[in-house]
Amino acid sequence: MSAQNPAVEALGVAVAARVPVLLWGAPGTGKTSAIRAMAGAMDLPCETVIASIREPSDFAGLPIVVGGEVRFAPPAWARRLAEAGRGLLFLDELSTAPPAVQAALLRVVLERAVGDLTLPDEVAVVAAANPPEQAADGWDLSAPLANRLCHLAWQTEPRAVADGLAGGWSAPVVPVLPDGWHAEEILSRGLVAAFLHVRPGLACAPPSNAAAAGRGWPSPRTWEMAARLMAAAGAAGIGDEARSALIRGAIGDGAGVEFLAWLVEMDLPDPERVLADPASFRLPERGDRAYAALAAIAAAVAADPTAARWTAGWQVLGLAADTAPDVAAVAARVLARCRPGDADPPAEIRLFAPVLRDAGLL
Amino acid sequence: MPEHGIEGLAAARLWAATKFPYLATGVFGAQVIADPGSGTLSVDESWRMHADPEVTADWTAAQLGSVLIHHVCHLLRIHGERAQDTGVRPDEAADWIRAADAEINDDLVPAGLELPGRPVLPRDLRAEDGLLAEQYFAGIRRQAARAAESQARSGPWLDWLDCGSGADGIPRPGQGQGSEGGLPRWQADLLRRQVAQDVIAHSKQPGTVPAGLLRWAEEILTPKVNWRAVLAAELRRAVAEVSGAVDYSYRRPSRRSAVAGPVVLPALRRPVPEVAVVCDTSGSMTEDLLAMVLAEVEGLLRALGLARQVRVLACDTAVAPAQRVSSARQVELIGGGGTDMGAGIGAAAALRPRPAVTVVLTDGYTPWPAAAPKGMRVVVGLLGEGAPDAPPWTRSVRVEP
């Protein structure tokens, strides 16, 4: 398989950034083996704990009376991880764990606390679960636990399975986070903050129905997670698909898509700045972005048509007419309709005559 | 922008963006590549259009622009993916494309699409306007089965051109999927949302946007919730919360107590809760929908291992005696006239053994008790479009088929 599976890439980044992550997928699709292989490739000791056959005390600590007070003793797997100082805690079958066990897992997942023992920061938490509708005895994840995890959908590509069966399973490519990647987190936090200024309603939006509660949803905690994952994804240089999966996994599909759409829009040039300095304008390469940029500029002129702004608008269209005459012509029609009384017809208008005539619009 | 080498493309796109301004983002978002010798203008699922310059040379700007709009609509309505979901075999691809074309053309041709040749319209498929491609396709399959052996399969659409993998989901040789230059899936999703927002924005001026396209945009921006999944989650949750089913309890010592010394550990317990279903049988209910939801509830309860405990109450203003049933088909709906679900919930609470979970299936046009009955969870299935809300002490699920 030449192209890396985006789910594996996303998983690798989440593990490297030490953000708790949960893989959702049908039974038998290789979630467990992918996570073990990932731990092996990163040279992390892996401790597998099957949540569904554990009791709450296995995660909250076993209460033991010592000299008149109760201590919460951690189980052996937690001790081993603490002694190694690093590692990967893999919680399998999370959705078949009874609600009481899920409650006990809350502190383990986010704060890495098992009983009286706190696991080192270098321990990554990864969980796997079958969707409740696929596991006969499945539970929906409780909303507080779901909110502590980045949810990734595990999909298998038939071709990768065929290749794997024939030629052996390829080892996952491990994303490497350069030292100092945390510095980028400031930038991504700034982006998230700017977005939440525009859409304050999405800062915290608990899900309204029980089925959606078991997946990612926006809350201050998950926005922080999303910012962290975004920075890590940028630093590791992984594909856009994996980056979008990580963001949507942290804050849920609805808020995630809105945030991604806003990021795309942020890439567009600011119309007022372009009108102040038309020569600086660079046409975005993709057709729909070019259309969005030019339409925004034309709309900005139409909203406040002074002679100077009108002329500047035509200059921008003149620059774009060479590469994208059709896109520019759409904006030109808007400009032509809002000509201020004291402005002379611009020279650029002639550039659009041929294409307008061909389209039968002249 | 990359070299496309198609003459008249700029004029065609300009025509399309002017005539259908609400689809302009989609028209400019698609990439056009010259593909000499292909004999058609086809589209793949990564928003790339493969055009044969010889074919497009014969078209006017309006015709080429119309084909672009038409193909963008294939992409917007994800016909490729839907074909795979419908299980379209390669030998049926042409039929599927006719069905998909009909879904697009039924409201865009009246809006001014000038396609070359004769576009497929629903009446060519002996179907009415405004259906989905899946419905048109099912009709074609039925007709083909009736027409049986090979004959009578000709029609005016045979001179129509192949729309490509973006329309039927079957990969074409030489058009790699998403490999080079095309839009990755998530960007295609964003583009689709952007177009939907444009459509909604343009619809503020009445009479500009075809109704079918508007309906599409509304569905993209406010996706329908799958009521089956929500109902299942609510039921599971109600049963879990009430019974503490398979949860830990200090009522009985844990099996680990033998080795834990003086420490008291909880043990797993699983009480089996009683479930009652109250059905609204007033005149305003649709029997088909009720039967469907009842069957769904029963299936869910069976999956939870509770099917034997179910008792069903039929209720309008009075309550019929509880029937213990083992299948939804056994439920007799007696009643009609006015509605009072309060009576039904009260009757459920009076049953012995007392049900821990009560499922109420109603159309919502009913008075409700002011407070929740003590010690009983109530899950309400609100049936039909526009049903009024249930009171906040219930967990309600809207069921809109």
JSON list of C-alpha atoms in Angstrom, two decimals, chain B residues 53 57 73 79 90 122 149 162-163 171 174 220 225 242 302 307 337-338 344 376:
[
{"chain": "B", "resi": 53, "resn": "PRO", "atom": "CA", "xyz": [-12.15, 18.53, -26.99]},
{"chain": "B", "resi": 57, "resn": "ALA", "atom": "CA", "xyz": [-16.15, 21.80, -29.85]},
{"chain": "B", "resi": 73, "resn": "CYS", "atom": "CA", "xyz": [-25.20, 18.16, -9.61]},
{"chain": "B", "resi": 79, "resn": "HIS", "atom": "CA", "xyz": [-24.55, 9.79, -7.10]},
{"chain": "B", "resi": 90, "resn": "PRO", "atom": "CA", "xyz": [-21.55, -2.61, -13.88]},
{"chain": "B", "resi": 122, "resn": "PRO", "atom": "CA", "xyz": [-38.74, 11.37, -15.25]},
{"chain": "B", "resi": 149, "resn": "GLU", "atom": "CA", "xyz": [-35.45, -10.66, -22.81]},
{"chain": "B", "resi": 162, "resn": "ASP", "atom": "CA", "xyz": [-21.44, 8.54, -20.34]},
{"chain": "B", "resi": 163, "resn": "CYS", "atom": "CA", "xyz": [-21.46, 10.73, -17.23]},
{"chain": "B", "resi": 171, "resn": "PRO", "atom": "CA", "xyz": [-14.06, 3.50, -11.61]},
{"chain": "B", "resi": 174, "resn": "GLY", "atom": "CA", "xyz": [-7.14, 6.04, -16.51]},
{"chain": "B", "resi": 220, "resn": "ILE", "atom": "CA", "xyz": [-27.19, 18.83, 3.67]},
{"chain": "B", "resi": 225, "resn": "VAL", "atom": "CA", "xyz": [-31.19, 12.20, 12.52]},
{"chain": "B", "resi": 242, "resn": "VAL", "atom": "CA", "xyz": [-33.27, 2.02, 35.96]},
{"chain": "B", "resi": 302, "resn": "ARG", "atom": "CA", "xyz": [-35.24, -8.42, 22.39]},
{"chain": "B", "resi": 307, "resn": "ALA", "atom": "CA", "xyz": [-38.68, -9.26, 25.09]},
{"chain": "B", "resi": 337, "resn": "GLY", "atom": "CA", "xyz": [-61.46, 9.33, 19.19]},
{"chain": "B", "resi": 338, "resn": "GLY", "atom": "CA", "xyz": [-59.71, 11.64, 21.68]},
{"chain": "B", "resi": 344, "resn": "GLY", "atom": "CA", "xyz": [-51.99, 5.46, 29.66]},
{"chain": "B", "resi": 376, "resn": "MET", "atom": "CA", "xyz": [-40.41, 5.06, 36.32]}
]
